[in-house]
Tab-separated table of C-alpha atoms in Angstrom:
chain	number	residue	atom	x	y	z
L	29	UNK	CA	16.028	2.341	-0.048
L	30	UNK	CA	12.590	1.394	1.026
L	31	UNK	CA	10.571	-1.217	-1.041
L	32	UNK	CA	6.975	-2.208	-1.436
L	33	UNK	CA	6.690	-5.753	-0.356
L	34	UNK	CA	3.051	-6.395	-0.367
L	35	UNK	CA	-0.454	-5.133	-1.362
L	36	UNK	CA	-3.583	-6.574	-0.074
L	37	UNK	CA	-7.260	-5.554	0.448
L	38	UNK	CA	-9.999	-6.811	2.735
L	39	UNK	CA	-13.612	-5.920	3.677
L	40	UNK	CA	-14.333	-4.191	6.917
L	41	UNK	CA	-18.079	-4.146	7.569
L	42	UNK	CA	-19.068	-3.564	11.197
L	43	UNK	CA	-21.407	-6.508	11.345
L	44	UNK	CA	-18.385	-8.759	10.893
L	45	UNK	CA	-17.815	-7.983	14.577
L	46	UNK	CA	-21.313	-6.941	15.861
L	47	UNK	CA	-23.312	-9.871	14.196
L	48	UNK	CA	-20.654	-12.467	13.775
L	49	UNK	CA	-22.905	-15.062	15.515
L	50	UNK	CA	-25.481	-14.551	12.964
L	51	UNK	CA	-23.115	-15.442	9.881
L	52	UNK	CA	-23.663	-19.048	8.794
L	53	UNK	CA	-20.817	-21.428	9.960
L	54	UNK	CA	-19.524	-22.126	6.416
L	55	UNK	CA	-19.314	-18.334	5.700
L	56	UNK	CA	-17.704	-17.919	8.918
L	57	UNK	CA	-14.961	-20.345	8.143
L	58	UNK	CA	-14.409	-18.948	4.714
L	59	UNK	CA	-14.154	-15.259	5.920
L	60	UNK	CA	-11.851	-16.392	8.768
L	61	UNK	CA	-9.746	-18.503	6.428
L	62	UNK	CA	-9.456	-15.505	4.000
L	63	UNK	CA	-8.426	-12.965	6.767
L	64	UNK	CA	-6.058	-15.413	8.040
L	65	UNK	CA	-4.520	-16.213	4.653
L	66	UNK	CA	-4.063	-12.379	4.147
L	67	UNK	CA	-2.415	-12.219	7.596
L	68	UNK	CA	-0.207	-15.117	6.657
L	69	UNK	CA	0.915	-13.476	3.433
L	70	UNK	CA	1.433	-10.104	5.139
L	71	UNK	CA	3.578	-11.663	7.901
L	72	UNK	CA	5.570	-13.602	5.232
L	73	UNK	CA	6.363	-10.299	3.616
L	74	UNK	CA	7.975	-9.007	6.818
L	75	UNK	CA	6.781	-5.412	6.542
L	76	UNK	CA	8.222	-2.848	8.878
L	77	UNK	CA	5.460	-0.549	7.962
L	78	UNK	CA	1.858	-1.134	6.857
L	79	UNK	CA	-0.002	1.745	5.065
L	80	UNK	CA	-3.525	1.073	5.929
L	81	UNK	CA	-6.007	2.807	3.287
L	82	UNK	CA	-9.513	3.221	4.749
L	83	UNK	CA	-12.377	5.655	4.918
L	84	UNK	CA	-13.050	7.675	8.073
L	85	UNK	CA	-16.493	6.749	9.308
L	86	UNK	CA	-17.149	10.062	11.118
L	87	UNK	CA	-14.480	9.139	13.801
L	88	UNK	CA	-12.107	12.127	12.993
L	89	UNK	CA	-13.750	14.272	10.464
L	90	UNK	CA	-17.106	16.124	10.238
L	91	UNK	CA	-18.889	18.543	7.890
L	92	UNK	CA	-16.650	21.242	9.322
L	93	UNK	CA	-13.852	19.872	7.443
L	94	UNK	CA	-13.715	16.577	5.638
L	95	UNK	CA	-10.639	16.063	3.710
L	96	UNK	CA	-10.374	13.958	0.437
L	97	UNK	CA	-7.208	12.330	1.744
L	98	UNK	CA	-5.621	12.474	5.190
L	99	UNK	CA	-2.280	10.749	6.047
L	100	UNK	CA	-1.366	10.207	9.685
L	101	UNK	CA	2.025	11.323	10.412
L	102	UNK	CA	2.058	10.981	14.307
L	103	UNK	CA	4.285	8.803	16.458
L	104	UNK	CA	0.982	6.891	17.339
L	105	UNK	CA	-2.666	6.721	16.501
L	106	UNK	CA	-5.638	5.794	18.575
L	107	UNK	CA	-7.448	2.527	18.307
L	108	UNK	CA	-11.134	2.157	17.393
L	109	UNK	CA	-13.440	4.591	19.256
L	110	UNK	CA	-16.562	2.513	18.638
L	111	UNK	CA	-17.723	0.863	21.846
L	112	UNK	CA	-18.349	-2.410	20.087
L	113	UNK	CA	-14.686	-2.465	19.032
L	114	UNK	CA	-13.602	-2.524	22.650
L	115	UNK	CA	-12.032	-5.940	22.504
L	116	UNK	CA	-9.604	-4.931	19.646
L	117	UNK	CA	-6.379	-5.627	21.267
L	118	UNK	CA	-4.655	-2.285	20.676
L	119	UNK	CA	-5.670	1.036	22.264
L	120	UNK	CA	-2.779	2.780	20.406
L	121	UNK	CA	-0.946	1.871	17.234
L	122	UNK	CA	2.492	2.939	16.486
L	123	UNK	CA	3.040	5.167	13.564
L	124	UNK	CA	6.084	5.845	11.362
L	125	UNK	CA	6.457	9.663	11.262
L	126	UNK	CA	9.524	9.552	9.073
L	127	UNK	CA	8.003	7.644	6.238
L	128	UNK	CA	4.631	9.209	6.687
L	129	UNK	CA	6.022	12.628	6.299
L	130	UNK	CA	8.027	11.597	3.392
L	131	UNK	CA	4.907	10.451	1.630
L	132	UNK	CA	3.445	13.656	2.310
L	133	UNK	CA	6.308	15.652	0.975
L	134	UNK	CA	6.625	13.565	-2.122
L	135	UNK	CA	2.897	13.883	-2.711
L	136	UNK	CA	3.003	17.536	-2.541
L	137	UNK	CA	6.097	17.589	-4.851
L	138	UNK	CA	3.959	15.576	-7.354
L	139	UNK	CA	0.871	17.709	-7.268
L	140	UNK	CA	-1.156	15.804	-4.662
L	141	UNK	CA	-2.378	17.681	-1.571
L	142	UNK	CA	-3.155	15.465	1.415
L	143	UNK	CA	-4.306	16.797	4.683
L	144	UNK	CA	-2.087	15.539	7.580
L	145	UNK	CA	-2.900	14.499	11.063
L	146	UNK	CA	-0.615	13.991	13.891
L	147	UNK	CA	-3.122	11.773	15.890
L	148	UNK	CA	-5.878	9.941	14.275
L	149	UNK	CA	-8.535	7.635	15.583
L	150	UNK	CA	-8.379	4.386	13.522
L	151	UNK	CA	-11.850	3.122	13.470
L	152	UNK	CA	-13.282	-0.302	12.366
L	153	UNK	CA	-12.316	0.499	8.803
L	154	UNK	CA	-8.831	0.029	9.627
L	155	UNK	CA	-8.903	-2.065	12.735
L	156	UNK	CA	-11.369	-4.974	11.765
L	157	UNK	CA	-9.014	-6.395	9.086
L	158	UNK	CA	-6.006	-5.832	11.305
L	159	UNK	CA	-7.787	-7.861	14.112
L	160	UNK	CA	-9.127	-10.538	11.924
L	161	UNK	CA	-5.802	-11.221	10.123
L	162	UNK	CA	-4.575	-12.333	13.528
L	163	UNK	CA	-1.072	-10.823	13.260
L	164	UNK	CA	1.156	-11.816	16.005
L	165	UNK	CA	3.158	-8.618	15.533
L	166	UNK	CA	1.642	-5.323	14.433
L	167	UNK	CA	3.789	-3.248	11.983
L	168	UNK	CA	4.145	0.310	12.423
L	169	UNK	CA	0.962	1.712	10.854
L	170	UNK	CA	0.784	4.743	8.416
L	171	UNK	CA	-2.972	5.544	8.090
L	172	UNK	CA	-4.236	6.881	4.890
L	173	UNK	CA	-7.897	7.996	5.124
L	174	UNK	CA	-9.665	8.425	1.757
L	175	UNK	CA	-13.148	9.969	1.756
L	176	UNK	CA	-15.556	7.421	0.401
L	177	UNK	CA	-18.384	8.420	2.880
L	178	UNK	CA	-19.437	11.934	2.259
L	179	UNK	CA	-19.587	13.549	-1.230
L	180	UNK	CA	-17.740	15.006	-2.939
L	181	UNK	CA	-15.264	12.253	-3.071
L	182	UNK	CA	-11.924	11.977	-4.856
L	183	UNK	CA	-12.212	10.567	-8.298
L	184	UNK	CA	-11.584	6.905	-8.937
L	185	UNK	CA	-8.720	7.865	-11.202
L	186	UNK	CA	-7.260	10.043	-8.574
L	187	UNK	CA	-7.185	7.170	-6.187
L	188	UNK	CA	-5.464	4.926	-8.577
L	189	UNK	CA	-2.897	7.752	-9.371
L	190	UNK	CA	-2.455	8.016	-5.474
L	191	UNK	CA	-1.440	4.500	-5.550
L	192	UNK	CA	1.120	4.947	-8.172
L	193	UNK	CA	2.480	7.950	-6.632
L	194	UNK	CA	2.738	6.204	-3.276
L	195	UNK	CA	4.882	3.421	-4.616
L	196	UNK	CA	7.221	5.997	-6.214
L	197	UNK	CA	7.432	7.756	-2.919
L	198	UNK	CA	7.946	4.464	-0.879
L	199	UNK	CA	10.873	3.590	-3.210
L	200	UNK	CA	12.552	6.927	-2.699
L	201	UNK	CA	12.659	6.798	0.959
L	202	UNK	CA	16.225	6.549	2.103
L	203	UNK	CA	15.822	3.940	4.963
L	204	UNK	CA	15.752	0.218	3.820
L	205	UNK	CA	12.187	-0.279	5.073
L	206	UNK	CA	9.846	-2.984	3.927
L	207	UNK	CA	6.649	-1.408	3.361
L	208	UNK	CA	3.149	-3.119	2.572
L	209	UNK	CA	-0.289	-1.589	1.761
L	210	UNK	CA	-3.728	-2.550	2.743
L	211	UNK	CA	-6.924	-1.328	1.290
L	212	UNK	CA	-9.955	-1.819	3.222
L	213	UNK	CA	-13.659	-1.764	2.777
L	214	UNK	CA	-16.227	-2.861	0.019
L	215	UNK	CA	-17.050	-4.703	-2.007
L	216	UNK	CA	-20.704	-3.914	-2.469
L	217	UNK	CA	-22.966	-2.766	0.328
L	218	UNK	CA	-25.534	-0.096	1.071
L	219	UNK	CA	-25.718	1.669	4.270
L	220	UNK	CA	-28.518	4.089	5.560
L	221	UNK	CA	-30.189	4.370	2.099
L	222	UNK	CA	-33.466	2.660	0.847
L	223	UNK	CA	-31.372	-0.207	-0.693
L	224	UNK	CA	-29.696	-0.862	2.677
L	225	UNK	CA	-28.846	-4.620	2.917
L	226	UNK	CA	-28.473	-5.114	-0.825
L	227	UNK	CA	-25.397	-6.822	-2.077
L	228	UNK	CA	-24.627	-6.401	-5.800
L	229	UNK	CA	-22.966	-9.693	-6.492
L	230	UNK	CA	-22.820	-9.170	-10.318
L	231	UNK	CA	-21.091	-5.820	-9.817
L	232	UNK	CA	-18.617	-7.326	-7.446
L	233	UNK	CA	-17.743	-10.180	-9.723
L	234	UNK	CA	-17.261	-7.749	-12.676
L	235	UNK	CA	-15.251	-5.363	-10.532
L	236	UNK	CA	-12.955	-8.336	-9.337
L	237	UNK	CA	-12.702	-9.454	-12.992
L	238	UNK	CA	-11.646	-6.002	-14.292
L	239	UNK	CA	-8.964	-5.655	-11.519
L	240	UNK	CA	-7.046	-8.092	-13.918
L	241	UNK	CA	-7.777	-5.818	-16.959
L	242	UNK	CA	-6.547	-2.238	-17.754
L	243	UNK	CA	-7.112	0.465	-15.146
L	244	UNK	CA	-9.005	2.356	-17.681
L	245	UNK	CA	-11.516	-0.446	-18.172
L	246	UNK	CA	-11.833	-0.827	-14.424
L	247	UNK	CA	-12.353	2.814	-13.820
L	248	UNK	CA	-14.752	3.262	-16.697
L	249	UNK	CA	-16.804	0.374	-15.353
L	250	UNK	CA	-16.830	1.829	-11.867
L	251	UNK	CA	-17.685	5.315	-13.040
L	252	UNK	CA	-20.689	3.865	-14.785
L	253	UNK	CA	-21.804	1.346	-12.125
L	254	UNK	CA	-20.990	2.727	-8.667
L	255	UNK	CA	-23.831	5.170	-8.491
L	256	UNK	CA	-26.236	2.320	-8.605
L	257	UNK	CA	-24.429	-0.272	-6.582
L	258	UNK	CA	-24.715	0.871	-3.031
L	259	UNK	CA	-22.919	3.844	-1.147
L	260	UNK	CA	-20.666	1.352	0.667
L	261	UNK	CA	-19.204	0.250	-2.672
L	262	UNK	CA	-17.485	3.700	-2.936
L	263	UNK	CA	-14.848	2.103	-0.740
L	264	UNK	CA	-13.438	0.342	-3.706
L	265	UNK	CA	-11.334	3.535	-3.961
L	266	UNK	CA	-9.152	2.113	-1.152
L	267	UNK	CA	-8.558	-1.066	-3.504
L	268	UNK	CA	-7.708	1.287	-6.281
L	269	UNK	CA	-5.090	2.772	-4.198
L	270	UNK	CA	-3.567	-0.586	-3.567
L	271	UNK	CA	-3.953	-1.411	-7.130
L	272	UNK	CA	-1.906	1.582	-8.271
L	273	UNK	CA	0.745	0.938	-5.809
L	274	UNK	CA	0.957	-2.596	-7.029
L	275	UNK	CA	1.426	-1.394	-10.658
L	276	UNK	CA	-2.091	-2.295	-11.824
L	277	UNK	CA	-0.953	-5.919	-12.416
L	278	UNK	CA	-4.030	-7.573	-11.035
L	279	UNK	CA	-4.510	-9.465	-7.809
L	280	UNK	CA	-4.997	-13.074	-6.736
L	281	UNK	CA	-8.560	-13.251	-5.289
L	282	UNK	CA	-8.198	-15.032	-1.911
L	283	UNK	CA	-12.011	-15.203	-1.654
L	284	UNK	CA	-15.150	-13.434	-2.379
L	285	UNK	CA	-18.516	-14.115	-0.861
L	286	UNK	CA	-21.836	-12.192	-0.412
L	287	UNK	CA	-22.590	-12.406	3.252
L	288	UNK	CA	-26.172	-11.236	3.877
L	289	UNK	CA	-25.743	-11.504	7.596
L	290	UNK	CA	-23.077	-8.798	7.363
L	291	UNK	CA	-24.854	-6.928	4.415
L	292	UNK	CA	-21.458	-6.869	2.593
L	293	UNK	CA	-20.078	-8.502	-0.491
L	294	UNK	CA	-16.828	-9.528	1.262
L	295	UNK	CA	-13.658	-9.495	-0.756
L	296	UNK	CA	-10.040	-10.423	-0.026
L	297	UNK	CA	-7.344	-9.783	-2.306
L	298	UNK	CA	-3.543	-10.177	-2.693
L	299	UNK	CA	-1.717	-8.206	-5.406
L	300	UNK	CA	1.170	-9.493	-7.465
L	301	UNK	CA	3.957	-7.003	-6.712
X	2	UNK	CA	-28.722	18.485	1.251
X	3	UNK	CA	-27.146	18.625	4.665
X	4	UNK	CA	-28.663	20.035	7.791
X	5	UNK	CA	-25.494	20.929	9.623
X	6	UNK	CA	-26.955	20.910	13.201
X	7	UNK	CA	-28.986	17.604	12.742
X	8	UNK	CA	-25.807	16.023	11.420
X	9	UNK	CA	-23.849	17.556	14.270
X	10	UNK	CA	-26.267	15.967	16.813
X	11	UNK	CA	-25.915	12.548	15.132
X	12	UNK	CA	-22.148	12.904	14.987
X	13	UNK	CA	-21.886	14.043	18.786
X	14	UNK	CA	-24.101	11.172	19.773
X	15	UNK	CA	-21.234	8.733	19.069
X	16	UNK	CA	-19.877	9.779	22.348
X	17	UNK	CA	-21.019	7.175	24.827
X	18	UNK	CA	-21.572	9.875	27.439
X	19	UNK	CA	-23.674	12.029	25.275
X	20	UNK	CA	-25.485	8.887	24.017
X	21	UNK	CA	-26.378	7.951	27.621
X	22	UNK	CA	-27.525	11.503	28.418
X	23	UNK	CA	-29.764	11.500	25.283
X	24	UNK	CA	-31.417	8.159	26.262
X	25	UNK	CA	-31.979	9.590	29.830
X	26	UNK	CA	-33.045	13.112	28.895
X	27	UNK	CA	-33.575	13.625	25.197
X	28	UNK	CA	-34.979	17.154	25.407
X	29	UNK	CA	-31.978	18.458	27.408
X	30	UNK	CA	-29.657	17.360	24.675
X	31	UNK	CA	-31.959	18.566	21.881
X	32	UNK	CA	-32.091	22.017	23.445
X	33	UNK	CA	-28.444	22.432	22.947
X	34	UNK	CA	-28.796	22.140	19.020
X	35	UNK	CA	-30.413	24.931	17.016
X	36	UNK	CA	-32.627	22.580	15.187
X	37	UNK	CA	-35.585	23.606	13.020
X	38	UNK	CA	-38.830	22.772	14.551
X	39	UNK	CA	-39.881	20.424	11.777
X	40	UNK	CA	-36.538	18.497	12.312
X	41	UNK	CA	-37.283	18.155	16.006
X	42	UNK	CA	-40.793	16.769	15.206
X	43	UNK	CA	-39.150	14.324	12.703
X	44	UNK	CA	-36.718	13.235	15.398
X	45	UNK	CA	-39.620	12.739	17.821
X	46	UNK	CA	-41.546	10.718	15.277
X	47	UNK	CA	-38.705	8.662	13.994
X	48	UNK	CA	-39.438	10.078	10.638
X	49	UNK	CA	-36.675	8.232	8.924
X	50	UNK	CA	-37.279	9.372	5.172
X	51	UNK	CA	-37.528	13.146	6.332
X	52	UNK	CA	-34.232	12.934	8.187
X	53	UNK	CA	-32.624	10.910	5.418
X	54	UNK	CA	-32.891	13.882	3.111
X	55	UNK	CA	-30.900	16.076	5.584
X	56	UNK	CA	-27.987	14.039	6.616
X	57	UNK	CA	-25.348	11.594	5.580
X	58	UNK	CA	-26.700	7.854	5.260
X	59	UNK	CA	-24.021	6.529	7.714
X	60	UNK	CA	-24.803	9.053	10.398
X	61	UNK	CA	-28.506	8.412	9.989
X	62	UNK	CA	-27.982	4.720	10.324
X	63	UNK	CA	-25.709	5.271	13.448
X	64	UNK	CA	-28.369	7.370	15.019
X	65	UNK	CA	-31.131	4.815	14.729
X	66	UNK	CA	-28.701	1.907	15.744
X	67	UNK	CA	-27.763	3.958	18.867
X	68	UNK	CA	-31.295	4.652	19.817
X	69	UNK	CA	-32.154	0.887	19.618
X	70	UNK	CA	-34.082	0.562	16.340
X	71	UNK	CA	-33.434	-2.838	14.640
X	72	UNK	CA	-32.155	-2.648	11.022
X	73	UNK	CA	-35.269	-4.361	9.549
X	74	UNK	CA	-37.414	-1.647	11.118
X	75	UNK	CA	-34.968	1.130	10.033
X	76	UNK	CA	-34.985	-0.310	6.396
X	77	UNK	CA	-38.913	-0.565	6.420
X	78	UNK	CA	-39.147	3.084	7.578
X	79	UNK	CA	-36.450	4.334	5.164
X	80	UNK	CA	-38.637	2.820	2.334
X	81	UNK	CA	-42.141	3.436	3.600
X	82	UNK	CA	-42.055	6.040	6.302
């Protein structure tokens, strides 16, 4: 049977690539070290497949049809479409249709209704962490796109439950695959709204603290505070999916730093499985 | 509120080819979208607060990034018009 061998989260703000030279050297060092440490831990877990949980930044979906959750079930997915991501070293990323379709089937059996795609574009949300983690070998990628960009969005509770359900589904897959999960995005930031550029340091630190508390405390806090903590903070949904998959047991904070040059409270986490 | 065609314009401009055409001949691209006259005026005037009420914040930011507006200026206009 398959098993979950790792759960991680990392920020993915575009300016981490586009404005890297503006980041002060000490913050560059800490961010690079944090990404590399996650890469080292991911590599040590020897995953065959990595489920990458990210939003879609208008790369695949539009107002015509914007799913709450979409799972990529194709043989391959495309690399990032953004021109400024042209140096990302993979134009296509191999998928794992067998596991992906199993996750979809099990989700439907449990009352979850994901959309499916046989060919997704994996934008900077998925690819910046994969790039910066400096993985020598990229595992097969099963993308899970969770809407945290355009209201209405799936509830925070639902995202946590998605993670719990994913873990059960992984462990019921017949092949002896080693599977890891990576939630991307967050922590606080604000994009295209009057507070753009704000980083809510206190919100981030309390969120991080509550990841070691009960999921109810965490979700209650987020339900109250998210609406006033920047629209980019909605991406904490992806961390909740990883948290649920990891059994809600809390993570080791690899690092957190507010980085005004990239207008993101940058968090890096590795769960206790 | 979402203005579908304004949002569609911003979404489509993520295509490098359309972005280049927009920079070279803005009117030709705009003519393909059934935009309200007031929306066209807001695009011409870089009226960020007006447009912000009608589209997704990520699309709005993308559009002004693609047209060359610096973030500092974008934020200033978001807050002060």
